[in-house]
Amino acid sequence: MKNNIKLWKKIVGCCLLAVLMYNCADDSYLIDGGKANPYYNGNMMQYLESRPDYFKDLVEVIRLSGMEDVFENEEITFFAPTDWSIRGSFNYLNRVWYRMGHDSIKSFNQIKPEVWREMLSMYIVKDKYLLKDIPQIDTTAIAAYPGQAFLSYGQQPMNMGVVYYDANNVKYAGARQIIYSYVYDFTIGDMKNAYVATSDIQPTNGVVHVLRLTDHAFGFEPYLFATKAINATIETEPDN
């Protein structure tokens, strides 16, 4: 009986190990940019197109916004929201729109291109900023370590910084993670933070930092995206 239990433990352990190894190998550069090759032989648009599992909706939004040339030719730092973030804000907009007495918004192209362009521009900073180029931020000591203020591609005040985590009770000795923030008020440090899950993916025209999908809404606040989309007017879905 004991031998059978030991055998089953070995079998289960091997299966779990195989699953973990497969998952790490499949998406290693999205999970840990420090271990995998960070370089992509193509422009930023091509990189995003190569990962429809994360960026299919994002690629559609870029095309609707008319910003393909920016992602193909300009040197930029892009804090990439995943499809989960975009869908979350789109679904929020739909709930608001439905409560206003309208039919559901069925496609992204019902939203005006200028809205997509304004929202996307929040995530773009001109020039290339790798993790090593970004100053430290400590959200508990913002006066001492504020990160650095930037103007986004659309001239929106933003902030980026690198969090230095503690390790073995040594302050700032641990892992590092980029935070990209929408600024409400610089004077009191009022910001909405988006955490980077994977940093320093480098296509030929800049760098992509992929935002964590679990807790980021496209536009930083769903109501901000919804308000701008509604104020710009929603296009009626054409009849087939």
PDB file of C-alpha atoms in Angstrom:
ATOM      1  CA  MET A   1       0.000   0.000   0.000  1.00  0.00           C
ATOM      2  CA  LYS A   2       2.784   2.397   0.948  1.00  0.00           C
ATOM      3  CA  ASN A   3       4.604   1.584  -2.273  1.00  0.00           C
ATOM      4  CA  ASN A   4       1.462   2.383  -4.290  1.00  0.00           C
ATOM      5  CA  ILE A   5       1.101   5.751  -2.548  1.00  0.00           C
ATOM      6  CA  LYS A   6       4.739   6.589  -3.248  1.00  0.00           C
ATOM      7  CA  LEU A   7       4.281   5.594  -6.895  1.00  0.00           C
ATOM      8  CA  TRP A   8       1.232   7.845  -7.282  1.00  0.00           C
ATOM      9  CA  LYS A   9       3.082  10.740  -5.652  1.00  0.00           C
ATOM     10  CA  LYS A  10       5.887  10.341  -8.181  1.00  0.00           C
ATOM     11  CA  ILE A  11       3.434  10.224 -11.097  1.00  0.00           C
ATOM     12  CA  VAL A  12       1.541  13.327  -9.928  1.00  0.00           C
ATOM     13  CA  GLY A  13       4.814  15.152  -9.286  1.00  0.00           C
ATOM     14  CA  CYS A  14       6.104  14.382 -12.770  1.00  0.00           C
ATOM     15  CA  CYS A  15       2.838  15.563 -14.346  1.00  0.00           C
ATOM     16  CA  LEU A  16       2.914  18.843 -12.442  1.00  0.00           C
ATOM     17  CA  LEU A  17       6.540  19.395 -13.391  1.00  0.00           C
ATOM     18  CA  ALA A  18       5.757  18.759 -17.058  1.00  0.00           C
ATOM     19  CA  VAL A  19       2.890  21.273 -16.999  1.00  0.00           C
ATOM     20  CA  LEU A  20       5.043  23.919 -15.344  1.00  0.00           C
ATOM     21  CA  MET A  21       7.862  23.366 -17.813  1.00  0.00           C
ATOM     22  CA  TYR A  22       5.466  23.638 -20.760  1.00  0.00           C
ATOM     23  CA  ASN A  23       3.892  26.854 -19.484  1.00  0.00           C
ATOM     24  CA  CYS A  24       7.236  28.494 -18.820  1.00  0.00           C
ATOM     25  CA  ALA A  25       8.596  27.514 -22.213  1.00  0.00           C
ATOM     26  CA  ASP A  26       5.464  28.668 -24.028  1.00  0.00           C
ATOM     27  CA  ASP A  27       5.310  32.240 -22.707  1.00  0.00           C
ATOM     28  CA  SER A  28       8.662  32.702 -20.977  1.00  0.00           C
ATOM     29  CA  TYR A  29       9.415  36.122 -22.397  1.00  0.00           C
ATOM     30  CA  LEU A  30       6.016  37.416 -21.304  1.00  0.00           C
ATOM     31  CA  ILE A  31       6.497  36.037 -17.803  1.00  0.00           C
ATOM     32  CA  ASP A  32      10.138  36.877 -17.169  1.00  0.00           C
ATOM     33  CA  GLY A  33      11.833  39.267 -19.544  1.00  0.00           C
ATOM     34  CA  GLY A  34      15.040  38.915 -17.549  1.00  0.00           C
ATOM     35  CA  LYS A  35      15.612  35.293 -18.562  1.00  0.00           C
ATOM     36  CA  ALA A  36      14.328  35.192 -22.132  1.00  0.00           C
ATOM     37  CA  ASN A  37      15.668  36.946 -25.209  1.00  0.00           C
ATOM     38  CA  PRO A  38      14.175  40.476 -25.054  1.00  0.00           C
ATOM     39  CA  TYR A  39      14.824  41.348 -28.717  1.00  0.00           C
ATOM     40  CA  TYR A  40      12.250  41.044 -31.486  1.00  0.00           C
ATOM     41  CA  ASN A  41      13.345  41.185 -35.120  1.00  0.00           C
ATOM     42  CA  GLY A  42      10.604  43.455 -36.411  1.00  0.00           C
ATOM     43  CA  ASN A  43       8.892  46.729 -35.616  1.00  0.00           C
ATOM     44  CA  MET A  44       6.529  47.240 -32.702  1.00  0.00           C
ATOM     45  CA  MET A  45       3.382  46.745 -34.748  1.00  0.00           C
ATOM     46  CA  GLN A  46       4.725  43.449 -36.049  1.00  0.00           C
ATOM     47  CA  TYR A  47       5.536  42.326 -32.516  1.00  0.00           C
ATOM     48  CA  LEU A  48       2.005  43.066 -31.302  1.00  0.00           C
ATOM     49  CA  GLU A  49       0.553  41.293 -34.345  1.00  0.00           C
ATOM     50  CA  SER A  50       2.706  38.248 -33.542  1.00  0.00           C
ATOM     51  CA  ARG A  51       0.929  37.792 -30.185  1.00  0.00           C
ATOM     52  CA  PRO A  52      -2.825  37.650 -30.896  1.00  0.00           C
ATOM     53  CA  ASP A  53      -3.268  35.706 -27.657  1.00  0.00           C
ATOM     54  CA  TYR A  54      -2.510  38.942 -25.778  1.00  0.00           C
ATOM     55  CA  PHE A  55      -2.932  41.782 -28.267  1.00  0.00           C
ATOM     56  CA  LYS A  56      -5.556  40.909 -30.920  1.00  0.00           C
ATOM     57  CA  ASP A  57      -7.967  43.606 -29.729  1.00  0.00           C
ATOM     58  CA  LEU A  58      -5.114  46.045 -29.153  1.00  0.00           C
ATOM     59  CA  VAL A  59      -3.972  45.684 -32.772  1.00  0.00           C
ATOM     60  CA  GLU A  60      -7.529  46.375 -33.956  1.00  0.00           C
ATOM     61  CA  VAL A  61      -7.707  49.475 -31.747  1.00  0.00           C
ATOM     62  CA  ILE A  62      -4.383  50.757 -33.130  1.00  0.00           C
ATOM     63  CA  ARG A  63      -5.706  50.411 -36.671  1.00  0.00           C
ATOM     64  CA  LEU A  64      -9.002  52.108 -35.800  1.00  0.00           C
ATOM     65  CA  SER A  65      -7.083  54.988 -34.226  1.00  0.00           C
ATOM     66  CA  GLY A  66      -4.996  55.488 -37.372  1.00  0.00           C
ATOM     67  CA  MET A  67      -1.749  55.183 -35.396  1.00  0.00           C
ATOM     68  CA  GLU A  68      -0.108  52.320 -37.296  1.00  0.00           C
ATOM     69  CA  ASP A  69       2.674  54.599 -38.523  1.00  0.00           C
ATOM     70  CA  VAL A  70       3.632  55.479 -34.940  1.00  0.00           C
ATOM     71  CA  PHE A  71       4.009  51.812 -34.013  1.00  0.00           C
ATOM     72  CA  GLU A  72       5.818  50.947 -37.239  1.00  0.00           C
ATOM     73  CA  ASN A  73       8.284  53.809 -37.595  1.00  0.00           C
ATOM     74  CA  GLU A  74       8.670  56.053 -34.553  1.00  0.00           C
ATOM     75  CA  GLU A  75      10.969  55.288 -31.623  1.00  0.00           C
ATOM     76  CA  ILE A  76       8.665  54.986 -28.634  1.00  0.00           C
ATOM     77  CA  THR A  77       8.198  53.406 -25.245  1.00  0.00           C
ATOM     78  CA  PHE A  78       4.843  51.628 -25.159  1.00  0.00           C
ATOM     79  CA  PHE A  79       3.139  50.452 -21.995  1.00  0.00           C
ATOM     80  CA  ALA A  80       0.997  47.812 -23.652  1.00  0.00           C
ATOM     81  CA  PRO A  81      -2.465  47.112 -22.240  1.00  0.00           C
ATOM     82  CA  THR A  82      -3.622  43.569 -22.957  1.00  0.00           C
ATOM     83  CA  ASP A  83      -6.915  42.569 -24.520  1.00  0.00           C
ATOM     84  CA  TRP A  84      -8.309  41.824 -21.040  1.00  0.00           C
ATOM     85  CA  SER A  85      -7.860  45.472 -20.089  1.00  0.00           C
ATOM     86  CA  ILE A  86      -9.471  46.721 -23.293  1.00  0.00           C
ATOM     87  CA  ARG A  87     -12.404  44.317 -23.024  1.00  0.00           C
ATOM     88  CA  GLY A  88     -12.953  45.271 -19.384  1.00  0.00           C
ATOM     89  CA  SER A  89     -13.356  48.967 -20.200  1.00  0.00           C
ATOM     90  CA  PHE A  90     -15.409  48.187 -23.324  1.00  0.00           C
ATOM     91  CA  ASN A  91     -17.799  46.062 -21.253  1.00  0.00           C
ATOM     92  CA  TYR A  92     -18.077  48.839 -18.665  1.00  0.00           C
ATOM     93  CA  LEU A  93     -18.973  51.281 -21.453  1.00  0.00           C
ATOM     94  CA  ASN A  94     -21.631  48.861 -22.675  1.00  0.00           C
ATOM     95  CA  ARG A  95     -23.220  48.647 -19.232  1.00  0.00           C
ATOM     96  CA  VAL A  96     -23.382  52.436 -18.972  1.00  0.00           C
ATOM     97  CA  TRP A  97     -24.725  52.723 -22.524  1.00  0.00           C
ATOM     98  CA  TYR A  98     -27.402  50.091 -21.847  1.00  0.00           C
ATOM     99  CA  ARG A  99     -28.534  51.874 -18.665  1.00  0.00           C
ATOM    100  CA  MET A 100     -28.959  54.991 -20.797  1.00  0.00           C
ATOM    101  CA  GLY A 101     -31.538  53.084 -22.849  1.00  0.00           C
ATOM    102  CA  HIS A 102     -29.458  52.163 -25.896  1.00  0.00           C
ATOM    103  CA  ASP A 103     -28.747  48.895 -27.671  1.00  0.00           C
ATOM    104  CA  SER A 104     -25.442  47.202 -26.941  1.00  0.00           C
ATOM    105  CA  ILE A 105     -22.294  48.417 -28.664  1.00  0.00           C
ATOM    106  CA  LYS A 106     -21.239  45.430 -30.729  1.00  0.00           C
ATOM    107  CA  SER A 107     -17.919  46.458 -32.245  1.00  0.00           C
ATOM    108  CA  PHE A 108     -14.953  48.693 -31.554  1.00  0.00           C
ATOM    109  CA  ASN A 109     -15.541  50.652 -34.761  1.00  0.00           C
ATOM    110  CA  GLN A 110     -18.689  52.196 -33.269  1.00  0.00           C
ATOM    111  CA  ILE A 111     -16.372  54.241 -31.054  1.00  0.00           C
ATOM    112  CA  LYS A 112     -14.901  57.332 -32.707  1.00  0.00           C
ATOM    113  CA  PRO A 113     -11.262  57.019 -33.887  1.00  0.00           C
ATOM    114  CA  GLU A 114     -10.265  60.140 -31.932  1.00  0.00           C
ATOM    115  CA  VAL A 115     -11.313  58.438 -28.679  1.00  0.00           C
ATOM    116  CA  TRP A 116      -9.136  55.413 -29.399  1.00  0.00           C
ATOM    117  CA  ARG A 117      -6.304  57.757 -30.402  1.00  0.00           C
ATOM    118  CA  GLU A 118      -6.541  59.789 -27.193  1.00  0.00           C
ATOM    119  CA  MET A 119      -6.678  56.698 -24.993  1.00  0.00           C
ATOM    120  CA  LEU A 120      -3.816  54.926 -26.779  1.00  0.00           C
ATOM    121  CA  SER A 121      -1.639  58.038 -26.622  1.00  0.00           C
ATOM    122  CA  MET A 122      -1.691  57.827 -22.822  1.00  0.00           C
ATOM    123  CA  TYR A 123       0.370  54.638 -23.055  1.00  0.00           C
ATOM    124  CA  ILE A 124       3.044  56.008 -25.391  1.00  0.00           C
ATOM    125  CA  VAL A 125       6.133  58.014 -24.452  1.00  0.00           C
ATOM    126  CA  LYS A 126       8.503  59.283 -27.113  1.00  0.00           C
ATOM    127  CA  ASP A 127      12.019  57.768 -27.150  1.00  0.00           C
ATOM    128  CA  LYS A 128      13.157  54.496 -25.606  1.00  0.00           C
ATOM    129  CA  TYR A 129      13.161  53.914 -21.843  1.00  0.00           C
ATOM    130  CA  LEU A 130      14.313  50.547 -20.554  1.00  0.00           C
ATOM    131  CA  LEU A 131      13.870  49.577 -16.914  1.00  0.00           C
ATOM    132  CA  LYS A 132      17.448  50.649 -16.187  1.00  0.00           C
ATOM    133  CA  ASP A 133      16.728  54.155 -17.542  1.00  0.00           C
ATOM    134  CA  ILE A 134      13.782  54.829 -15.223  1.00  0.00           C
ATOM    135  CA  PRO A 135      14.269  56.401 -11.758  1.00  0.00           C
ATOM    136  CA  GLN A 136      13.174  54.709  -8.549  1.00  0.00           C
ATOM    137  CA  ILE A 137       9.708  55.210  -7.106  1.00  0.00           C
ATOM    138  CA  ASP A 138       8.552  54.351  -3.597  1.00  0.00           C
ATOM    139  CA  THR A 139       4.816  54.833  -3.161  1.00  0.00           C
ATOM    140  CA  THR A 140       5.310  55.008   0.622  1.00  0.00           C
ATOM    141  CA  ALA A 141       8.053  57.652   0.334  1.00  0.00           C
ATOM    142  CA  ILE A 142       7.016  59.520  -2.786  1.00  0.00           C
ATOM    143  CA  ALA A 143       8.815  62.739  -1.811  1.00  0.00           C
ATOM    144  CA  ALA A 144      12.158  60.925  -1.680  1.00  0.00           C
ATOM    145  CA  TYR A 145      11.598  58.566  -4.622  1.00  0.00           C
ATOM    146  CA  PRO A 146       8.997  60.048  -6.996  1.00  0.00           C
ATOM    147  CA  GLY A 147      10.010  58.326 -10.225  1.00  0.00           C
ATOM    148  CA  GLN A 148       9.923  60.736 -13.146  1.00  0.00           C
ATOM    149  CA  ALA A 149       7.185  62.822 -14.746  1.00  0.00           C
ATOM    150  CA  PHE A 150       6.679  62.596 -18.492  1.00  0.00           C
ATOM    151  CA  LEU A 151       4.302  63.928 -21.076  1.00  0.00           C
ATOM    152  CA  SER A 152       2.670  61.129 -23.013  1.00  0.00           C
ATOM    153  CA  TYR A 153       2.439  61.107 -26.799  1.00  0.00           C
ATOM    154  CA  GLY A 154      -0.851  62.970 -26.453  1.00  0.00           C
ATOM    155  CA  GLN A 155       0.618  65.494 -23.971  1.00  0.00           C
ATOM    156  CA  GLN A 156      -1.056  63.913 -20.939  1.00  0.00           C
ATOM    157  CA  PRO A 157       0.988  64.246 -17.710  1.00  0.00           C
ATOM    158  CA  MET A 158       2.111  60.758 -16.685  1.00  0.00           C
ATOM    159  CA  ASN A 159       4.667  59.303 -14.299  1.00  0.00           C
ATOM    160  CA  MET A 160       6.920  56.276 -14.492  1.00  0.00           C
ATOM    161  CA  GLY A 161       9.134  54.757 -11.853  1.00  0.00           C
ATOM    162  CA  VAL A 162      10.785  51.519 -10.779  1.00  0.00           C
ATOM    163  CA  VAL A 163       9.779  49.911  -7.492  1.00  0.00           C
ATOM    164  CA  TYR A 164      12.697  48.371  -5.597  1.00  0.00           C
ATOM    165  CA  TYR A 165      11.308  45.576  -3.423  1.00  0.00           C
ATOM    166  CA  ASP A 166      12.931  44.436  -0.189  1.00  0.00           C
ATOM    167  CA  ALA A 167      14.754  41.096   0.081  1.00  0.00           C
ATOM    168  CA  ASN A 168      15.875  39.207   3.188  1.00  0.00           C
ATOM    169  CA  ASN A 169      14.973  42.228   5.333  1.00  0.00           C
ATOM    170  CA  VAL A 170      17.276  44.433   3.245  1.00  0.00           C
ATOM    171  CA  LYS A 171      15.462  47.507   1.962  1.00  0.00           C
ATOM    172  CA  TYR A 172      15.429  47.979  -1.824  1.00  0.00           C
ATOM    173  CA  ALA A 173      17.610  44.878  -2.385  1.00  0.00           C
ATOM    174  CA  GLY A 174      14.998  42.743  -4.119  1.00  0.00           C
ATOM    175  CA  ALA A 175      13.266  42.476  -7.465  1.00  0.00           C
ATOM    176  CA  ARG A 176      12.404  45.563  -9.493  1.00  0.00           C
ATOM    177  CA  GLN A 177       9.164  46.418 -11.243  1.00  0.00           C
ATOM    178  CA  ILE A 178       8.056  49.366 -13.369  1.00  0.00           C
ATOM    179  CA  ILE A 179       4.964  51.373 -12.456  1.00  0.00           C
ATOM    180  CA  TYR A 180       3.321  53.621 -15.050  1.00  0.00           C
ATOM    181  CA  SER A 181       0.871  56.127 -13.614  1.00  0.00           C
ATOM    182  CA  TYR A 182      -1.964  58.372 -14.703  1.00  0.00           C
ATOM    183  CA  VAL A 183      -1.559  61.618 -12.766  1.00  0.00           C
ATOM    184  CA  TYR A 184      -4.525  63.301 -11.119  1.00  0.00           C
ATOM    185  CA  ASP A 185      -2.478  65.783  -9.071  1.00  0.00           C
ATOM    186  CA  PHE A 186       1.334  65.902  -8.932  1.00  0.00           C
ATOM    187  CA  THR A 187       1.361  68.229  -5.910  1.00  0.00           C
ATOM    188  CA  ILE A 188      -0.153  65.625  -3.597  1.00  0.00           C
ATOM    189  CA  GLY A 189       1.099  62.523  -5.408  1.00  0.00           C
ATOM    190  CA  ASP A 190      -2.401  61.500  -6.479  1.00  0.00           C
ATOM    191  CA  MET A 191      -1.874  58.912  -9.214  1.00  0.00           C
ATOM    192  CA  LYS A 192      -3.507  55.784 -10.615  1.00  0.00           C
ATOM    193  CA  ASN A 193      -0.833  53.112 -10.963  1.00  0.00           C
ATOM    194  CA  ALA A 194      -0.481  50.396 -13.587  1.00  0.00           C
ATOM    195  CA  TYR A 195       2.057  47.664 -12.837  1.00  0.00           C
ATOM    196  CA  VAL A 196       4.253  46.194 -15.558  1.00  0.00           C
ATOM    197  CA  ALA A 197       4.200  42.396 -15.769  1.00  0.00           C
ATOM    198  CA  THR A 198       6.997  42.087 -18.332  1.00  0.00           C
ATOM    199  CA  SER A 199       9.514  44.772 -19.210  1.00  0.00           C
ATOM    200  CA  ASP A 200      12.100  45.517 -21.881  1.00  0.00           C
ATOM    201  CA  ILE A 201      10.695  43.660 -24.899  1.00  0.00           C
ATOM    202  CA  GLN A 202      12.638  45.362 -27.670  1.00  0.00           C
ATOM    203  CA  PRO A 203      11.436  45.476 -31.277  1.00  0.00           C
ATOM    204  CA  THR A 204      13.467  47.531 -33.741  1.00  0.00           C
ATOM    205  CA  ASN A 205      11.820  50.878 -32.976  1.00  0.00           C
ATOM    206  CA  GLY A 206      11.598  51.101 -29.202  1.00  0.00           C
ATOM    207  CA  VAL A 207      10.542  49.081 -26.192  1.00  0.00           C
ATOM    208  CA  VAL A 208       7.341  47.421 -24.989  1.00  0.00           C
ATOM    209  CA  HIS A 209       6.468  47.059 -21.316  1.00  0.00           C
ATOM    210  CA  VAL A 210       3.428  44.770 -20.945  1.00  0.00           C
ATOM    211  CA  LEU A 211       0.989  45.900 -18.255  1.00  0.00           C
ATOM    212  CA  ARG A 212      -0.363  43.434 -15.732  1.00  0.00           C
ATOM    213  CA  LEU A 213      -3.701  42.175 -17.026  1.00  0.00           C
ATOM    214  CA  THR A 214      -5.323  41.318 -13.694  1.00  0.00           C
ATOM    215  CA  ASP A 215      -5.916  44.817 -12.347  1.00  0.00           C
ATOM    216  CA  HIS A 216      -5.588  47.385 -15.130  1.00  0.00           C
ATOM    217  CA  ALA A 217      -8.497  48.964 -16.990  1.00  0.00           C
ATOM    218  CA  PHE A 218      -7.898  50.515 -20.409  1.00  0.00           C
ATOM    219  CA  GLY A 219      -7.821  54.280 -19.942  1.00  0.00           C
ATOM    220  CA  PHE A 220      -6.743  53.752 -16.307  1.00  0.00           C
ATOM    221  CA  GLU A 221     -10.344  54.338 -15.167  1.00  0.00           C
ATOM    222  CA  PRO A 222     -13.248  52.610 -16.969  1.00  0.00           C
ATOM    223  CA  TYR A 223     -15.513  55.612 -16.453  1.00  0.00           C
ATOM    224  CA  LEU A 224     -12.931  57.888 -18.098  1.00  0.00           C
ATOM    225  CA  PHE A 225     -12.985  55.786 -21.258  1.00  0.00           C
ATOM    226  CA  ALA A 226     -16.788  55.489 -21.153  1.00  0.00           C
ATOM    227  CA  THR A 227     -17.299  59.224 -20.662  1.00  0.00           C
ATOM    228  CA  LYS A 228     -15.049  60.163 -23.571  1.00  0.00           C
ATOM    229  CA  ALA A 229     -16.620  57.569 -25.873  1.00  0.00           C
ATOM    230  CA  ILE A 230     -20.174  58.698 -25.066  1.00  0.00           C
ATOM    231  CA  ASN A 231     -19.365  62.401 -25.305  1.00  0.00           C
ATOM    232  CA  ALA A 232     -17.846  61.829 -28.751  1.00  0.00           C
ATOM    233  CA  THR A 233     -21.080  59.998 -29.739  1.00  0.00           C
ATOM    234  CA  ILE A 234     -21.390  56.285 -30.426  1.00  0.00           C
ATOM    235  CA  GLU A 235     -21.911  55.249 -34.044  1.00  0.00           C
ATOM    236  CA  THR A 236     -24.989  53.154 -34.832  1.00  0.00           C
ATOM    237  CA  GLU A 237     -24.230  49.603 -35.892  1.00  0.00           C
ATOM    238  CA  PRO A 238     -25.189  49.340 -39.604  1.00  0.00           C
ATOM    239  CA  ASP A 239     -27.890  46.849 -40.555  1.00  0.00           C
ATOM    240  CA  ASN A 240     -26.779  43.772 -42.483  1.00  0.00           C
TER     241      ASN A 240
END
